[in-house]
Structure formats: C-alpha cells, structure tokens
Coordinates of C-alpha atoms in Angstrom, one line a residue:
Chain A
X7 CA -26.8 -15.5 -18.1
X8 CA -27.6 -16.8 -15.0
X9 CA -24.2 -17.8 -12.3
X10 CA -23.7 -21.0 -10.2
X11 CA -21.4 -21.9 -7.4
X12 CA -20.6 -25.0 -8.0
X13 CA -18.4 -26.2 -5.5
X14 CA -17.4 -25.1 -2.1
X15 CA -14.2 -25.9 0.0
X16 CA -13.4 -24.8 3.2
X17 CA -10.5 -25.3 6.0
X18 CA -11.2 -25.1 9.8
X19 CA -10.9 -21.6 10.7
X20 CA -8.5 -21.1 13.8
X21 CA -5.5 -21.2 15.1
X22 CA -3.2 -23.3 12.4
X23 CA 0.2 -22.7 13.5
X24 CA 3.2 -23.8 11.0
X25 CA 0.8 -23.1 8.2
X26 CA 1.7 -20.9 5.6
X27 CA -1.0 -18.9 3.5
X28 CA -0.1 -21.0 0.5
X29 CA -0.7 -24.2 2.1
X30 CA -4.5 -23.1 3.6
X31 CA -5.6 -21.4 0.5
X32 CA -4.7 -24.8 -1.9
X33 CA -6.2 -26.9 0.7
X34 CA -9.3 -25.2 0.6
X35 CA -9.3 -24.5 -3.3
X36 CA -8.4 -28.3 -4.1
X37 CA -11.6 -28.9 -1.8
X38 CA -13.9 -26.7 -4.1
X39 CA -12.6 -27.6 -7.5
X40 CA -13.1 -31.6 -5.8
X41 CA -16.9 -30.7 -4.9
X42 CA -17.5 -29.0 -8.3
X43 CA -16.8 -32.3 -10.8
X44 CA -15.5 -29.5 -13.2
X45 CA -12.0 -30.7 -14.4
X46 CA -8.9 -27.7 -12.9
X47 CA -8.2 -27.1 -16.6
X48 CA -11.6 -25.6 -17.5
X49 CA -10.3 -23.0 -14.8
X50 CA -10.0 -19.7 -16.7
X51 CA -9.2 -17.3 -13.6
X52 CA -8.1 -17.5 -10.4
X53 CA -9.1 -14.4 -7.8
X54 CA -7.3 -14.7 -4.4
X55 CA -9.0 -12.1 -1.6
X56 CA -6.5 -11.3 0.7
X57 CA -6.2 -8.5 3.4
X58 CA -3.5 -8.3 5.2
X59 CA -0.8 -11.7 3.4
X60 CA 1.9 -8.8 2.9
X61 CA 2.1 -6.9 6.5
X62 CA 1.5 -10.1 8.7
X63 CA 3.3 -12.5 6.1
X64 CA 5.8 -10.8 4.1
X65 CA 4.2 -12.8 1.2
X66 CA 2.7 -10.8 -2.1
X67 CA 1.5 -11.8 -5.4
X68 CA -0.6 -14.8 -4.4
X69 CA -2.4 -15.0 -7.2
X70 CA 0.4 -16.7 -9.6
X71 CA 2.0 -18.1 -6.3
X72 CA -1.1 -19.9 -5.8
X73 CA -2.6 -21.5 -8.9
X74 CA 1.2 -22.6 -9.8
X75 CA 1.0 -24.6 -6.5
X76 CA -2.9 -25.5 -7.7
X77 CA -0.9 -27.0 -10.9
X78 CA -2.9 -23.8 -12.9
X79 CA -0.9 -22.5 -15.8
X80 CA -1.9 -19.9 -18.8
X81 CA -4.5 -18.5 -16.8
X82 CA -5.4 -15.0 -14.9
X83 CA -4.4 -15.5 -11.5
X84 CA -4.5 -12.3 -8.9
X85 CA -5.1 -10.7 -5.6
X86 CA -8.2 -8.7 -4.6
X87 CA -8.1 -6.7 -1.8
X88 CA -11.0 -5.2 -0.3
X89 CA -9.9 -5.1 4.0
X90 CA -12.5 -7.7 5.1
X91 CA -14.9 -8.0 2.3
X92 CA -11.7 -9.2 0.0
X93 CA -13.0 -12.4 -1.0
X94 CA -16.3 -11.5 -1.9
X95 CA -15.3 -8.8 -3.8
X96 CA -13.7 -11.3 -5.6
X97 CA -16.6 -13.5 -6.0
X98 CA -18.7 -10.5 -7.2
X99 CA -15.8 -10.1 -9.9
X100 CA -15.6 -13.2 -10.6
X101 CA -19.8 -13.7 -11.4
X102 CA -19.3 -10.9 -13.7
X103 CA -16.8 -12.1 -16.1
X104 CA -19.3 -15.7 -15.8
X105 CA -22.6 -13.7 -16.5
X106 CA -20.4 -11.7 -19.2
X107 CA -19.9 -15.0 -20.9
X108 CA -16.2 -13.8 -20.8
X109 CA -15.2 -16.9 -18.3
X110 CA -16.4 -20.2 -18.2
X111 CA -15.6 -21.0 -14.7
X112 CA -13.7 -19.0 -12.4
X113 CA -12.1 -20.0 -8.8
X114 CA -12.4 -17.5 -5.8
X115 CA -10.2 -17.9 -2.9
X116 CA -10.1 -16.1 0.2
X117 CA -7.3 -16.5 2.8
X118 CA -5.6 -14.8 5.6
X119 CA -2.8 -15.6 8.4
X120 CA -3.6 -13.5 11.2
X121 CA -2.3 -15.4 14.5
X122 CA 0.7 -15.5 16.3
X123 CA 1.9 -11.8 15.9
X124 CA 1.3 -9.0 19.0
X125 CA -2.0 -7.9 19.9
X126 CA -0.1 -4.1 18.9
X127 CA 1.2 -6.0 15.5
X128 CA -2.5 -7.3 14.7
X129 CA -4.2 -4.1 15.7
X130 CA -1.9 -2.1 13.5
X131 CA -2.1 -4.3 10.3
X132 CA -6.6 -4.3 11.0
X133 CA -5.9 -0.1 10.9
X134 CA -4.6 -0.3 7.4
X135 CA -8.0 -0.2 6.8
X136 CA -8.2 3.2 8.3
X137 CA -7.7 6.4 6.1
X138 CA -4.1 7.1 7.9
X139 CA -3.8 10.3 6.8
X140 CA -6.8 11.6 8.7
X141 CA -8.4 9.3 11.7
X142 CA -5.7 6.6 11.8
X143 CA -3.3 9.9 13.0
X144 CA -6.3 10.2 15.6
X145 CA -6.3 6.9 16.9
X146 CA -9.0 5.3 15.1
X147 CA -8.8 1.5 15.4
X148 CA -12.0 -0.5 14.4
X149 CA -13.0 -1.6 18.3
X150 CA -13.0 2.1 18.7
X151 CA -15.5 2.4 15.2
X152 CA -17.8 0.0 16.8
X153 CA -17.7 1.3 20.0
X154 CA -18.9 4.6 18.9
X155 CA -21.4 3.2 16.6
X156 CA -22.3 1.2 19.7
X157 CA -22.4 4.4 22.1
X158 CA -24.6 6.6 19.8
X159 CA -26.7 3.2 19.0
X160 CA -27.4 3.2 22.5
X161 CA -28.2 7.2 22.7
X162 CA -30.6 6.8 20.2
X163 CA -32.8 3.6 20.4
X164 CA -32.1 2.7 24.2
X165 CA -30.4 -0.6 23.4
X166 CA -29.0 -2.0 26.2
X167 CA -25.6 -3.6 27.2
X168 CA -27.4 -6.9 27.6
X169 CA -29.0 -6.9 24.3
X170 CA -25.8 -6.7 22.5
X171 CA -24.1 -9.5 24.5
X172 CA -26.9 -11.6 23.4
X173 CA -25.5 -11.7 20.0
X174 CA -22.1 -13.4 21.4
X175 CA -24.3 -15.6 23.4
X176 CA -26.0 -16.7 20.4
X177 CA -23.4 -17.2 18.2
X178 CA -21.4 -19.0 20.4
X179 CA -24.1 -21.3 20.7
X180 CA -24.1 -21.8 16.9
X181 CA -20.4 -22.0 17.2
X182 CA -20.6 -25.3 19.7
X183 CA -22.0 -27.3 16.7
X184 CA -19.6 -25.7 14.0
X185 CA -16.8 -27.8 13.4
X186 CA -15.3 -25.2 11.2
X187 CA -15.7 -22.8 13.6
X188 CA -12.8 -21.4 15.8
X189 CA -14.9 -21.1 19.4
X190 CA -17.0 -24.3 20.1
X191 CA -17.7 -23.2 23.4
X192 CA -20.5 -21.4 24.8
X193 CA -20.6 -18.5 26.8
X194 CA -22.8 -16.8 29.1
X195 CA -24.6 -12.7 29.1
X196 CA -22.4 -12.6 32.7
X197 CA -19.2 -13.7 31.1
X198 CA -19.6 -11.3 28.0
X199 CA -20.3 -8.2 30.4
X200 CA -17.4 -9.3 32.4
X201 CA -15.0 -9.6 30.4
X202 CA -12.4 -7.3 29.5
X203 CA -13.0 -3.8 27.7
X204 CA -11.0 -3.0 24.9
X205 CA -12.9 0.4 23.5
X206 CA -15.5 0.9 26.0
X207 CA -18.4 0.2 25.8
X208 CA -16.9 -2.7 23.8
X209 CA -15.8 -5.9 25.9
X210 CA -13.5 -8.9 24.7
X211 CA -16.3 -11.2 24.0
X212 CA -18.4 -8.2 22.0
X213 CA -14.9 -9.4 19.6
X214 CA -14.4 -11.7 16.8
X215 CA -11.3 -13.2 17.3
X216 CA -8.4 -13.3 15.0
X217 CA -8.1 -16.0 13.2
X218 CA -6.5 -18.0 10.1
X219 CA -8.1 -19.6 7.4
X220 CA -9.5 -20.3 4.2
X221 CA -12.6 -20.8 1.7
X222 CA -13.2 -21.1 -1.6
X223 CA -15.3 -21.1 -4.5
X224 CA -15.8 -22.5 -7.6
X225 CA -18.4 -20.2 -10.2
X226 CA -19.4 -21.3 -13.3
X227 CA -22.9 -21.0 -15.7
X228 CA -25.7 -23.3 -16.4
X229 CA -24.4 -25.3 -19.2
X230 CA -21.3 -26.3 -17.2
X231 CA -22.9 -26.8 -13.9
X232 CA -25.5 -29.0 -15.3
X233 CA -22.7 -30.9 -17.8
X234 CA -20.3 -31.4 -14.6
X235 CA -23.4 -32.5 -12.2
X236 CA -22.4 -29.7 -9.9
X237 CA -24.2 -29.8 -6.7
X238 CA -25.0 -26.2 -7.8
X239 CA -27.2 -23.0 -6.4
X240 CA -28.0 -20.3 -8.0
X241 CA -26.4 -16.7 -7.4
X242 CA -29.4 -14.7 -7.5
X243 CA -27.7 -11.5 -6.6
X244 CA -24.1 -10.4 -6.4
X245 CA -23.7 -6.8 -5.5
X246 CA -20.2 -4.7 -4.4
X247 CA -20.9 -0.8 -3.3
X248 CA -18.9 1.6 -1.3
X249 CA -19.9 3.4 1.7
X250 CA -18.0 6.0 3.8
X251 CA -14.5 5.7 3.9
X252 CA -14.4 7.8 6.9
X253 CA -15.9 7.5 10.0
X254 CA -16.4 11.5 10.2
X255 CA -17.8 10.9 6.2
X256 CA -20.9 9.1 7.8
X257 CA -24.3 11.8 8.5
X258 CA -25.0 9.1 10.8
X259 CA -23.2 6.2 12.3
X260 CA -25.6 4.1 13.5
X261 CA -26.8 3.5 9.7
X262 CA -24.1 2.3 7.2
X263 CA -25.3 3.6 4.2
X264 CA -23.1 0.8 1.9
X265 CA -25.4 -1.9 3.5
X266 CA -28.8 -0.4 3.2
X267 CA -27.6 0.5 -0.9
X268 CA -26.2 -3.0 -1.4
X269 CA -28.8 -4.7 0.3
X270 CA -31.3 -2.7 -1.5
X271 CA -30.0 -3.0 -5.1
X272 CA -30.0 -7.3 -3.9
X273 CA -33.3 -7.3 -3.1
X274 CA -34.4 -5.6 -6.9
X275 CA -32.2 -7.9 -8.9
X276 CA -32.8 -11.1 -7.2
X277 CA -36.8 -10.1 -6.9
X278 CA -37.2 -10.4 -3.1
X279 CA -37.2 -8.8 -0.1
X280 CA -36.1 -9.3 3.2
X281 CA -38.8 -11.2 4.3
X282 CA -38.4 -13.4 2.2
X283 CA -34.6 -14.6 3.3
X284 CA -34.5 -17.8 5.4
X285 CA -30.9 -17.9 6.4
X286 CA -28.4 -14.8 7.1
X287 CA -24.5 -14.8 7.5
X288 CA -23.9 -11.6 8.8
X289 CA -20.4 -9.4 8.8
X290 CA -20.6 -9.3 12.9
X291 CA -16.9 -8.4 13.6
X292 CA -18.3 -7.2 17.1
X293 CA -21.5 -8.3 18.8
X294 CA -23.3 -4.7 17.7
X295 CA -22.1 -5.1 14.5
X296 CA -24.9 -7.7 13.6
X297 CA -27.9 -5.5 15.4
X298 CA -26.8 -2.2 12.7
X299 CA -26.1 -4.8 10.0
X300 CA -29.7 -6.8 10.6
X301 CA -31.3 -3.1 11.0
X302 CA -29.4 -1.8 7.6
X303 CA -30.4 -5.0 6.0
X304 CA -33.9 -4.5 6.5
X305 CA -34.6 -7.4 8.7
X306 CA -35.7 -5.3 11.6
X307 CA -36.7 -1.5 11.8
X308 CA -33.9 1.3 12.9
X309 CA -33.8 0.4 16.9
X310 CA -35.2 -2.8 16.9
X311 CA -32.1 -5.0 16.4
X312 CA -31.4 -4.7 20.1
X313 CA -35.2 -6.2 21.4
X314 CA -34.4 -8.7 18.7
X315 CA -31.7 -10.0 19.5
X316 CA -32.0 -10.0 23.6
X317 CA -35.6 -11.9 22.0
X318 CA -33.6 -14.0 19.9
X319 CA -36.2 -13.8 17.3
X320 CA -33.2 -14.6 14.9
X321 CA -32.2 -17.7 16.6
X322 CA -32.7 -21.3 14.8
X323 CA -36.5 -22.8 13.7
X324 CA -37.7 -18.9 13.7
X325 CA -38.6 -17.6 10.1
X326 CA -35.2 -15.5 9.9
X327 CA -31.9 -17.9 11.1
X328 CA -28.6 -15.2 11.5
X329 CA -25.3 -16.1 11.5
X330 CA -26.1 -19.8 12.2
X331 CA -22.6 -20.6 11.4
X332 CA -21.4 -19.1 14.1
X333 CA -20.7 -16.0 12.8
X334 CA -17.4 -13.9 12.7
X335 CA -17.8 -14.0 16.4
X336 CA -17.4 -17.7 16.9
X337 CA -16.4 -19.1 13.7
X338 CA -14.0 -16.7 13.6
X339 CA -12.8 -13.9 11.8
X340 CA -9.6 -14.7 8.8
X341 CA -10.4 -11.3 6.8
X342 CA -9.4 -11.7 3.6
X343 CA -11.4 -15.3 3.5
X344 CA -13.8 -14.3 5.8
X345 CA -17.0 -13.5 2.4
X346 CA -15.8 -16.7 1.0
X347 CA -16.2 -18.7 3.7
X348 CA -20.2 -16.7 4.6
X349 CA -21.1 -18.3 1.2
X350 CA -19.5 -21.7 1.9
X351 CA -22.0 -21.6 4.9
X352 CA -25.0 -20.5 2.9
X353 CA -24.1 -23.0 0.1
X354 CA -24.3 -25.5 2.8
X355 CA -27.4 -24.8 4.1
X356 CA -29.4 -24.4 0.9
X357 CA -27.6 -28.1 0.2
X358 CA -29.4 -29.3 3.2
X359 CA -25.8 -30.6 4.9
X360 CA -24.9 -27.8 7.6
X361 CA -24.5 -29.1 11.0
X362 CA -26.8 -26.2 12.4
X363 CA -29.0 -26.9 9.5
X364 CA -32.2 -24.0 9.2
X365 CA -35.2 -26.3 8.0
X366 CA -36.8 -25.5 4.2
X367 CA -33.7 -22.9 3.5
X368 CA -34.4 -21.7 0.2
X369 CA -32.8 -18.3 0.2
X370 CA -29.7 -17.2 2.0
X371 CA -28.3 -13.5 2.4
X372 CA -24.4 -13.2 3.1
X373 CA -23.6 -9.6 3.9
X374 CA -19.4 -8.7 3.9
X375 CA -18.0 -5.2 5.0
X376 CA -14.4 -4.2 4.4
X377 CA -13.1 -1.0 6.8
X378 CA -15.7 1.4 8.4
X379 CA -18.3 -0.3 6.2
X380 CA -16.4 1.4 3.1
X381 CA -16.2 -1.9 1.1
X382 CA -19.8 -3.9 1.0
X383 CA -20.8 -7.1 -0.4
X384 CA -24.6 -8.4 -0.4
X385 CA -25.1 -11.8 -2.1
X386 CA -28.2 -13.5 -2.4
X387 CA -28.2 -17.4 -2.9
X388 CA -31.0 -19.4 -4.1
X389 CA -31.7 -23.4 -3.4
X390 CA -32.1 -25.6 -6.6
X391 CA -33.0 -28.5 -4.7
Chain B
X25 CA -13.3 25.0 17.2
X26 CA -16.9 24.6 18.9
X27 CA -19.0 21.3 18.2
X28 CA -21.6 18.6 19.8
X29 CA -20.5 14.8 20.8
X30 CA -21.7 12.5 18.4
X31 CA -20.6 9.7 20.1
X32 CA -16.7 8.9 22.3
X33 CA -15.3 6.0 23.3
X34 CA -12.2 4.9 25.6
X35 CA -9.5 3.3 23.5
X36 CA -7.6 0.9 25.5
X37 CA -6.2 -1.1 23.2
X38 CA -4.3 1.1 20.8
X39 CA -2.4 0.6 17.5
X40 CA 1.4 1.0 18.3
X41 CA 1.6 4.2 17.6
X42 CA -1.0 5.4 20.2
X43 CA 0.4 3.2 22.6
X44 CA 2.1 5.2 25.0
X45 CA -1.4 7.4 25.2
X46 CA -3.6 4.4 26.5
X47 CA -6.2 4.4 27.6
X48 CA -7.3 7.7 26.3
X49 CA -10.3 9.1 24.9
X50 CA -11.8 9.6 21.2
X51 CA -14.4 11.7 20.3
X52 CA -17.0 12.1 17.0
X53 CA -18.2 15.7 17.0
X54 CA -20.0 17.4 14.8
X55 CA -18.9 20.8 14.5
X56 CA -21.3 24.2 13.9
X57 CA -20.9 23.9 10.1
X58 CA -21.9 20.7 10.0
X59 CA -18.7 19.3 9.1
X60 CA -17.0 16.5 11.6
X61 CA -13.9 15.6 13.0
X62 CA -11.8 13.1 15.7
X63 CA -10.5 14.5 18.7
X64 CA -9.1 13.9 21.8
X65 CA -10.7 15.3 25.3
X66 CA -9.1 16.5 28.3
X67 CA -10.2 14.1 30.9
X68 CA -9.9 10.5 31.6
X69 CA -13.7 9.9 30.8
X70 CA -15.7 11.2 28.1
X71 CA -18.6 13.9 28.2
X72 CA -22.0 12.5 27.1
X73 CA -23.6 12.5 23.8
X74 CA -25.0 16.2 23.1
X75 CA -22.7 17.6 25.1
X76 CA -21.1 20.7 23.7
X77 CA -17.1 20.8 23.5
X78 CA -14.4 23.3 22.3
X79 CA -11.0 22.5 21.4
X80 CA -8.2 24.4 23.1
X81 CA -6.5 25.1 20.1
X82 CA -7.4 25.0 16.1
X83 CA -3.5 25.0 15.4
X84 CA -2.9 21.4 16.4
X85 CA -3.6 18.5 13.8
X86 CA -5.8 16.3 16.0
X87 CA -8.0 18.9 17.8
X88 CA -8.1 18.4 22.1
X89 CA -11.4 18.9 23.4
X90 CA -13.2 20.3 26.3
X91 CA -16.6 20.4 28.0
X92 CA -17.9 24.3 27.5
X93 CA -19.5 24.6 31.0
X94 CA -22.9 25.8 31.1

C-alpha cells in the first residue's frame, strides 16, 4: 500500500522564549491536520519525536500530554526518541502501521526546547547521546565527533578549511530567504574562519545553532488522501537503520556506514538512484557534516564533497539543490523536530511553494542522524503534481 | 598501550563534567590489535595523524597518551 503525507505544518524555528513544548508542538500539529482536509477524529495515532523535553524541560510523557491539548482522545499517543533523528523515526513508524493497513492516518510531531539554558547545560543534555559509560567519561561531545571526522577527512582527501566553510556560506545564503529559518543573515568564508573554535578544527559558524521548534506531519494512504483532497506526495521510501553507536565502533570515521546502508536500501525500494534526486535536506549539524553526508549519500565520490561544495555544484538551478532550506545550519537545529521539519521542506518544494523553490523538483531526499550517526533516517519523497 | 592517531581534536567547549580540564585534547587511536579507544595526550596540542603514541599507564580508565619519539 502505498503512503502519503498529506499535510504539513510547521512553526518558525528559533528563539521562542515563554513558549512551552506543548504550545509549539500543537501549533504546528493544528497546522498539518488544517493542510491535510482529513477531519482530527480519523487520527488513529499520535507519535511525538522528542530528544531532549525531559533534561531541558522537566516535561515527560508528551504523547497523551499532547493530543489531550490537540482535543485527541481513545487514541495511541507516545514519545519517540531517537537523539536528532527522533521525529523521523517517528515518521518511518508511523508509514509502517499506514502501509500495514493497521492505521488509517497517523500524526507525527517533532519538537524540542533547547534555548535559554547554559552553553555547559545544552552541551551536556546534546552528550546524552553519547554512550556515557565509555567516551562520554572521555570527553566526547559531538563538536568534538565532527571535529575528528573533520581532521582525518582532511588527512585523507586534502579538503581544505575553506571548502568546509563554504557549506555555512551557502546555507546561510538559503537561510536569508527562509522565513522559517532561525539565521536570515548571510555570512562570509572570512567570517566563518574567524570565528571562534569550539573543537578545533571546528569554528562557531562550522555550528548549527540551538534552537526551538516544531513540525509536523500528517500520513495517511491513497483512498484517504484522494477522499480528503490532500495536497498529497508520495513517500517513495522510508528507511530507519543503525550505525555505530561508538565513535571507537566506526573502521573508519570519515564514512558513516548508517547513511551509505539507509541510503542504499532507499534508493532499491523507491527505484532510483542518486542521480536521479533533485532536491536534498541534509542532517548538517556542522558544516563537514553535509560533505560526509553528500559523500555517504552517494551524491559525490569519497573526497569529493570538499571541491563540491567550495564549487557549489550543489547550490540552487544546478541538477542536485542541498539543503536549500537552509539547512540545520541556518534554519536551525530543534532535535527532536529537526526530520520532521527536513520533510516539511521537501513537501514544500515538490508542492512548488518553497520560498527558495528548486525548479521541476520531482524527487526529494531527506537524510536524519541521531548521535555519532547511530540513529539514521533516509526518506525519499515523490511529486504527484 | 601502543597505537597510531586516527584523528585528535582540541575540546574547548566541554560538557560540565570536563569543564575544569578545558581546553584539552582527545585522541582516536587505533591500537596494535586493531581495537580503538579515546584518550587524552600529554601536551597542549595534538600529535598528527599517523603518529604513533603510548599511554603512560594501562591501569587508568581513560588512557593518557604520548608521542613515542623516533
């Protein structure tokens, strides 16, 4: 049975001081359920992806917290957490139990509250993600992952400081036309190698930011999608793998074995390849993060992420458009909503109604990784129009 | 404990249990059996990639490297 989204909902991602999780998450569910024309009571389930509610909040269980304050009763409402890839681990659930033909239609939020605590509070709540027991007691933190991954990344292929702050550049320029997105200002290769470090050879701008917010989903099948008018498009693949859990679990950092198996198993049930994707939203948490990721995706050859980007072959009107929402890096970064709100931007697109709108989209790629790349989504959306 | 750098970086900005140690180095490196591990280096910047390092003791938790001289 083939799965639809349809209906998106998104709020700005930012700063939103004296908003509580609650409030964002409804606000951008009520959004989704308005843009799907299905009726809230055909709503069987409700999946909320959520990282980090509990340590930065206090708040738990917002999955019945959540569809009561949708008006939602007698159905299955609960929290998925998968670090940064939360929310599309919940949409990959949630096309399951659709393609099953156990749901009917299914609501996917993703939210997180990350702003206003310490920059010691936020990096220690981010490390949760880190096996504690072993490389947390080290001193892992995920600036220091990348870092590394950016070090030997540069050992290896020869890609340069420069080429890597060409992805912020970039994305910030995607950003500046975003009004979602939580920088709208661009910046320049100078200001990016200038800024501070924070895990050398990682730099403040080579950072998404952190960042609250909220998207959401609405999945349902043919019959309803067509019934309801649903300004639907078509999952064409939805896959969840694991990869390493460990950094010292990796035989090689610079590839992230969960995105090349992911990506790969995508590509064989939607039919396609990589050439064949038009659009790309990207899980760049740091500015190197999108040259492994494009690399591991199969966009560009092991080494060749670097050129490409400094070439911006994978800037707007070229055959491949990456992260033309701004990215993690600009958009910003609310984990737990963060894979939600990749395929509110892809839904756009292949609807013909995004602001940095990629000409003829007709297949979008949204790639989520939650921890050292241990949690990875690939979803594959296809136009209808 | 003998092994090669995989790859180090300088952690600056710590979680708040590392705090009082920033800035202070991290290593990946890939020990003779293959096998890998974390560590910390004696120095304030960290040996290259390739380099080979030993750790001063195999008693302590979070191995302390340092650069074998050639």
């Amino acid at each position: 049975m083939n799965v639809y989204i349809a209906g998106v909902g998104s709020t700005k991602f930012g700063v939103l001081p004296d908003r509580t999780l609650q409030s964002i998450a409804a606000e951008a569910a009520r959004a989704a359920i308005a843009d799907s024309n299905i009726p809230p009571a055909r709503i069987g389930c409700v999946f909320v992806g959520n990282f980090v509610g509990g340590i930065m909040t206090g708040q738990e269980l917002l999955g019945p917290i959540i569809a009561a304050d949708l008006g939602l009763s007698n159905v299955a409402a609960v929290k998925i957490e998968a670090a940064c890839a939360s929310s599309s681990a919940a949409a990959r659930i949630a096309y399951d139990l659709i393609r099953a033909g156990a749901e009917d239609v299914v609501l996917v939020i993703g939210v997180e509250r990350l702003t206003g605590a310490s920059r010691h509070a936020l990096t220690t709540a981010m490390t949760a993600a880190i096996d504690q027991g072993t490389e947390g007691a080290a001193g892992l933190t995920f600036p220091a992952f990348w870092a590394m991954v950016m070090a030997r990344h540069m050992h290896l292929y020869g890609t340069t400081r420069e080429q890597v702050a060409a992805v912020t550049v970039k994305n910030r320029q995607f950003g500046v036309r975003n009004p979602l997105a939580q920088f709208q200002k661009q910046v320049t290769p100078d200001e990016v190698l200038a800024s501070p470090p924070i895990s050398d050879p990682i730099r403040r701008f080579d950072c998404c930011p952190a960042t609250d917010g909220a998207a959401a989903l609405v999945l349902t099948n043919q019959t309803l999608a067509k019934h309801y008018g649903s300004p639907a498009v078509r999952i064409a693949a939805s896959v969840l793998v694991n990869g390493p859990a460990r950094i010292t679990d990796y035989d090689e950092i610079t590839v992230h074995d969960g995105t090349v198996h992911a990506a790969s198993r995508a590509y064989e049930i939607a039919g396609v390849g990589p050439e064949d994707i038009n659009i790309a939203e990207l899980h760049d948490c740091f500015s190197v993060a999108e040259i492994v990721d494009s690399e591991d995706l199969g966009f560009f050859a092991k080494g060749e992420g670097g050129p490409a980007a400094a070439g911006a072959s994978s800037v707007r009107n070229s055959k491949l458009v990456i992260n033309p929402s701004g990215g993690l890096l600009s958009k910003g970064h609310p984990t737990g909503a963060t894979g939600c709100g990749q395929i509110y931007e892809v839904v756009m697109q292949l609807r013909g109604r995004h602001p940095n709108q990629v000409p003829n989209a007709r297949l979008g790629l949204t790639h989520n990784g939650g921890g050292t790349a241990a949690a990875v989504t690939v979803h594959i959306l296809e136009s209808l129009r | 404990m003998q092994g090669t750098v995989q790859s180090h970086t300088i952690i600056r900005v710590p979680d708040k249990s590392h705090a009082a140690m920033a800035p202070f180095v991290l290593l990946l490196v890939e020990l003779a059996n293959g096998k890998r591990v974390l560590g910390h280096f004696h120095g304030a910047s960290p040996p290259a990639i390739g380099s080979r390092v030993t750790a001063e003791t195999s008693e302590q938790t979070i191995p302390v490297f340092r650069e074998e001289m050639p």
